[in-house]
Short mmCIF file of C-alpha atoms in Angstrom, two decimals:
data_model
loop_
_atom_site.label_atom_id
_atom_site.label_comp_id
_atom_site.label_asym_id
_atom_site.label_seq_id
_atom_site.Cartn_x
_atom_site.Cartn_y
_atom_site.Cartn_z
CA MET A 236 -119.12 52.26 160.60
CA ARG A 237 -117.80 48.92 159.09
CA TRP A 238 -119.14 45.93 160.72
CA ASP A 239 -117.54 42.16 159.48
CA LEU A 240 -120.61 39.55 160.25
CA HIS A 241 -118.64 36.66 159.66
CA VAL A 242 -115.17 36.25 161.58
CA HIS A 243 -113.46 33.21 162.73
CA SER A 244 -110.88 32.69 165.65
CA LEU A 245 -108.14 29.80 166.74
CA PRO A 246 -108.83 27.49 168.96
CA VAL A 247 -112.40 27.16 168.45
CA SER A 248 -112.50 27.70 164.29
CA ARG A 249 -109.31 25.13 163.65
CA CYS A 250 -109.15 26.58 160.12
CA SER A 251 -108.54 30.18 161.16
CA LYS A 252 -104.70 31.61 161.34
CA PHE A 253 -105.30 33.91 164.19
CA GLN A 254 -105.55 33.33 168.07
CA PRO A 255 -107.97 35.51 169.93
CA GLU A 256 -106.02 38.39 170.71
CA GLU A 257 -105.04 38.93 167.40
CA VAL A 258 -108.48 38.76 165.25
CA PRO A 259 -109.19 42.62 166.21
CA VAL A 260 -105.60 43.68 165.38
CA LYS A 261 -105.88 42.23 161.97
CA LEU A 262 -109.39 43.66 161.52
CA LYS A 263 -108.87 47.17 162.29
CA GLU A 264 -105.57 47.30 160.40
CA ALA A 265 -107.82 46.31 157.30
CA GLY A 266 -110.67 49.27 158.25
CA VAL A 267 -113.44 47.22 160.25
CA ASP A 268 -114.79 48.99 163.03
CA ASN A 269 -116.92 46.00 164.79
CA PHE A 270 -117.77 42.34 163.97
CA ALA A 271 -119.69 39.30 164.85
CA LEU A 272 -117.40 36.20 166.03
CA CYS A 273 -119.13 33.02 164.35
CA ASN A 274 -116.89 30.24 165.15
CA HIS A 275 -117.91 27.10 163.91
CA TYR A 276 -120.24 24.76 165.53
CA TYR A 277 -120.17 21.33 164.75
CA PRO A 278 -117.99 18.04 166.00
CA GLY A 279 -114.90 18.58 163.31
CA HIS A 280 -114.01 21.59 165.50
CA LEU A 281 -115.78 21.49 169.08
CA ASN A 282 -114.52 17.81 169.49
CA TRP A 283 -110.57 19.58 169.84
CA LEU A 284 -112.23 21.57 172.49
CA GLY A 285 -113.38 18.70 175.13
CA GLU A 286 -114.59 15.39 175.71
CA THR A 287 -118.17 16.65 176.53
CA LEU A 288 -120.67 19.23 174.92
CA GLU A 289 -120.20 21.17 178.07
CA GLU A 290 -116.74 21.55 178.22
CA GLN A 291 -116.83 22.13 174.17
CA VAL A 292 -119.32 24.97 174.94
CA GLU A 293 -117.51 26.57 177.78
CA ALA A 294 -114.20 26.73 175.64
CA PHE A 295 -116.49 28.25 172.71
CA ILE A 296 -117.62 30.88 175.36
CA GLY A 297 -114.22 31.41 176.54
CA CYS A 298 -112.47 32.07 172.98
CA TYR A 299 -115.19 34.89 172.34
CA ASN A 300 -114.24 36.54 175.75
CA LYS A 301 -110.78 36.88 175.02
CA VAL A 302 -111.42 38.49 171.86
CA LYS A 303 -113.88 40.82 173.43
CA GLU A 304 -111.65 41.64 175.58
CA ALA A 305 -108.82 42.14 172.75
CA SER A 306 -111.46 44.14 170.79
CA GLU A 307 -111.98 46.14 173.94
CA LYS A 308 -108.69 47.55 174.34
CA LEU A 309 -108.73 48.62 170.58
CA GLY A 310 -112.24 50.65 170.88
CA MET A 311 -113.85 47.77 168.86
CA THR A 312 -117.02 45.74 169.76
CA ALA A 313 -117.06 42.12 168.91
CA VAL A 314 -120.36 40.44 168.98
CA PHE A 315 -120.97 36.71 169.80
CA ALA A 316 -122.69 34.51 167.41
CA ALA A 317 -122.14 31.36 165.67
CA GLU A 318 -121.68 29.10 162.49
CA VAL A 319 -123.48 26.00 162.52
CA ARG A 320 -123.28 22.94 160.44
CA LEU A 321 -125.97 20.57 160.17
CA ILE A 322 -124.35 17.65 159.76
CA ASN A 323 -126.99 15.36 159.01
CA VAL A 324 -128.57 17.23 156.29
CA GLU A 325 -127.72 17.16 152.57
CA ASN A 326 -124.86 19.22 151.78
CA ALA A 327 -123.78 20.25 155.28
CA PRO A 328 -125.75 23.59 155.19
CA GLU A 329 -124.08 25.97 157.68
CA PHE A 330 -126.39 28.87 159.35
CA LEU A 331 -125.13 32.13 160.74
CA LEU A 332 -127.02 32.60 164.21
CA TYR A 333 -127.90 36.16 165.50
CA GLY A 334 -129.20 37.07 168.66
CA LEU A 335 -127.42 33.95 170.48
CA THR A 336 -126.46 34.12 174.05
CA PHE A 337 -124.32 32.22 176.37
CA GLU A 338 -127.68 30.94 178.28
CA HIS A 339 -128.70 29.85 174.74
CA MET A 340 -125.69 27.95 174.41
CA ARG A 341 -125.71 26.36 178.03
CA GLU A 342 -128.70 24.44 177.37
CA TYR A 343 -125.87 22.01 175.80
CA LEU A 344 -127.89 21.02 172.76
CA PRO A 345 -126.15 19.76 169.78
CA LEU A 346 -127.80 21.70 167.27
CA TYR A 347 -125.46 20.45 164.30
CA ASP A 348 -127.61 16.90 164.71
CA TYR A 349 -130.94 19.32 163.88
CA THR A 350 -132.61 19.19 160.71
CA GLN A 351 -133.26 22.62 159.11
CA GLU A 352 -136.55 22.61 160.21
CA GLU A 353 -135.60 21.97 163.93
CA LEU A 354 -132.98 24.52 163.79
CA PHE A 355 -135.38 27.65 162.72
CA ASP A 356 -138.00 26.25 165.38
CA TYR A 357 -135.12 26.45 167.84
CA CYS A 358 -134.24 30.02 166.52
CA ASN A 359 -137.75 31.44 166.48
CA GLN A 360 -138.50 29.83 169.77
CA ARG A 361 -135.41 32.10 171.33
CA ASN A 362 -135.85 35.23 169.04
CA ILE A 363 -132.72 34.37 166.96
CA LEU A 364 -132.00 35.26 163.75
CA MET A 365 -130.71 32.53 161.29
CA TYR A 366 -129.05 33.27 157.77
CA GLN A 367 -127.66 30.58 155.23
CA ALA A 368 -123.89 30.95 154.82
CA HIS A 369 -122.23 31.18 151.13
CA PRO A 370 -125.21 28.90 149.56
CA TYR A 371 -123.65 29.08 146.58
CA ARG A 372 -120.13 28.16 147.54
CA ILE A 373 -120.46 25.28 145.15
CA GLU A 374 -116.54 24.17 145.70
CA GLN A 375 -117.17 22.98 149.23
CA GLY A 376 -120.45 21.36 148.04
CA HIS A 377 -122.93 24.01 149.52
CA LYS A 378 -126.17 24.60 147.87
CA PRO A 379 -129.39 26.92 148.58
CA ALA A 380 -131.23 25.15 151.83
CA ASN A 381 -135.24 25.36 151.91
CA PRO A 382 -135.80 29.13 151.66
CA LYS A 383 -138.88 28.35 154.04
CA PHE A 384 -136.83 27.56 157.32
CA VAL A 385 -134.30 30.45 157.20
CA HIS A 386 -134.69 34.03 157.90
CA GLY A 387 -131.85 35.56 155.62
CA ILE A 388 -129.02 34.92 153.48
CA GLU A 389 -125.54 36.08 153.57
CA VAL A 390 -125.59 37.73 149.99
CA PHE A 391 -121.73 38.61 150.30
CA ASN A 392 -118.84 36.41 151.59
CA GLY A 393 -115.91 37.96 150.82
CA HIS A 394 -113.64 34.78 151.45
CA PHE A 395 -110.71 35.35 149.10
CA LYS A 396 -110.66 31.53 148.22
CA PHE A 397 -114.26 31.22 146.84
CA ASN A 398 -116.54 33.33 144.11
CA PRO A 399 -118.87 35.13 146.39
CA LYS A 400 -121.92 34.88 143.66
CA TYR A 401 -123.13 38.22 145.02
CA GLU A 402 -126.10 38.51 142.55
CA MET A 403 -127.29 34.88 142.57
CA CYS A 404 -127.34 34.92 146.31
CA VAL A 405 -129.26 38.39 145.98
CA GLU A 406 -131.36 36.81 143.83
CA LEU A 407 -132.25 33.70 146.01
CA ALA A 408 -133.06 36.61 148.86
CA ASP A 409 -135.36 38.62 147.30
CA SER A 410 -136.98 36.19 145.53
CA ASN A 411 -137.99 34.30 148.79
CA GLY A 412 -138.56 37.56 150.87
CA LEU A 413 -135.53 36.96 152.77
CA ALA A 414 -133.17 39.41 154.80
CA HIS A 415 -129.46 40.22 153.73
CA SER A 416 -126.33 40.37 155.48
CA ALA A 417 -122.65 39.75 154.60
CA GLY A 418 -119.23 39.30 155.95
CA SER A 419 -115.67 38.48 155.26
CA ASP A 420 -115.45 34.73 156.59
CA PHE A 421 -112.51 36.02 157.97
CA HIS A 422 -109.71 33.25 158.34
CA ASP A 423 -106.72 34.02 156.60
CA PRO A 424 -104.71 37.63 156.20
CA GLU A 425 -106.14 38.24 152.53
CA ASP A 426 -109.69 37.68 154.10
CA ALA A 427 -109.65 40.96 156.44
CA GLY A 428 -111.89 43.63 155.53
CA LEU A 429 -113.04 42.31 152.38
CA GLY A 430 -116.83 42.42 152.89
CA GLY A 431 -119.61 43.18 155.76
CA LEU A 432 -122.15 45.83 156.16
CA VAL A 433 -122.08 49.77 156.46
CA ILE A 434 -124.03 50.65 159.90
CA ASP A 435 -124.55 54.10 160.62
CA ASP A 436 -122.62 55.49 163.78
CA THR A 437 -125.62 56.28 165.41
CA CYS A 438 -126.86 52.91 165.65
CA LYS A 439 -125.64 51.35 169.24
CA ILE A 440 -124.93 47.89 168.65
CA SER A 441 -123.05 46.40 172.05
CA ASP A 442 -124.13 42.99 172.22
CA SER A 443 -125.77 40.00 169.86
CA LEU A 444 -129.39 41.42 171.16
CA ASP A 445 -128.65 44.88 169.75
CA LEU A 446 -127.37 43.11 166.49
CA ARG A 447 -130.55 40.88 166.15
CA ASP A 448 -132.53 43.89 166.54
CA TYR A 449 -130.72 46.13 163.97
CA LEU A 450 -130.85 43.17 161.35
CA LEU A 451 -134.85 43.03 161.92
CA ALA A 452 -135.34 46.47 161.39
CA ASN A 453 -132.97 46.38 158.51
CA LYS A 454 -133.51 43.53 156.03
CA LYS A 455 -131.47 44.96 153.14
CA PRO A 456 -128.66 46.92 154.67
CA LYS A 457 -125.97 48.66 152.66
CA ILE A 458 -122.91 45.87 151.83
CA TYR A 459 -119.22 46.86 151.37
CA GLN A 460 -117.09 44.71 149.34
CA ASN A 461 -113.61 46.29 150.50
CA PRO A 462 -113.23 49.27 149.18
CA CYS A 463 -116.44 50.08 147.74
CA VAL A 464 -120.32 49.98 149.03
CA ILE A 465 -121.96 47.57 146.59
CA CYS A 466 -125.56 48.28 147.33
#
């Protein structure tokens, strides 16, 4: 099965081109079997969803529920996750959180205000995995964050507008003993199916906790860059 671990959707991720009901249709057409919805979590996107963090979080969850419902109609699994940008940290690094639940979100904590170490502590206290997204996307000012305060690295990001710098990301992860992940960073039609994990059909992943457990047990999963498996 092909799992895309980095997918976005309107109306939360305003940079996406697809409404919740359209996301699984487009991914399935591109050969993706299942995916993690990692919508943007920081004020530039959340502030459009409501005046309070509580309203914003409920809209964030509501978007996922629409994507999940549409996915199930196509026989696909959509797992809840988030991409958190730390707005007060140099270079504003972004982190993909796997194992995140509605209950965590409904603590209504402004995670984007945390330092990297604070977010890492938050994740460890709740058994959430924290992976830095696209650490070498220099076109947007990103650089590798502190490897001491992260569980893994998104070693392949398939967004068609940017160079994934796959070899550099693998070196960053392996030299620091960090786990690997991959996804398409799906926003645009051209992104669909461009990257993710190859997960054996016997692995039953139905929610965010199952995905977290899989990643804990598989620090270096098989990665595909459409159409080829690259490791």
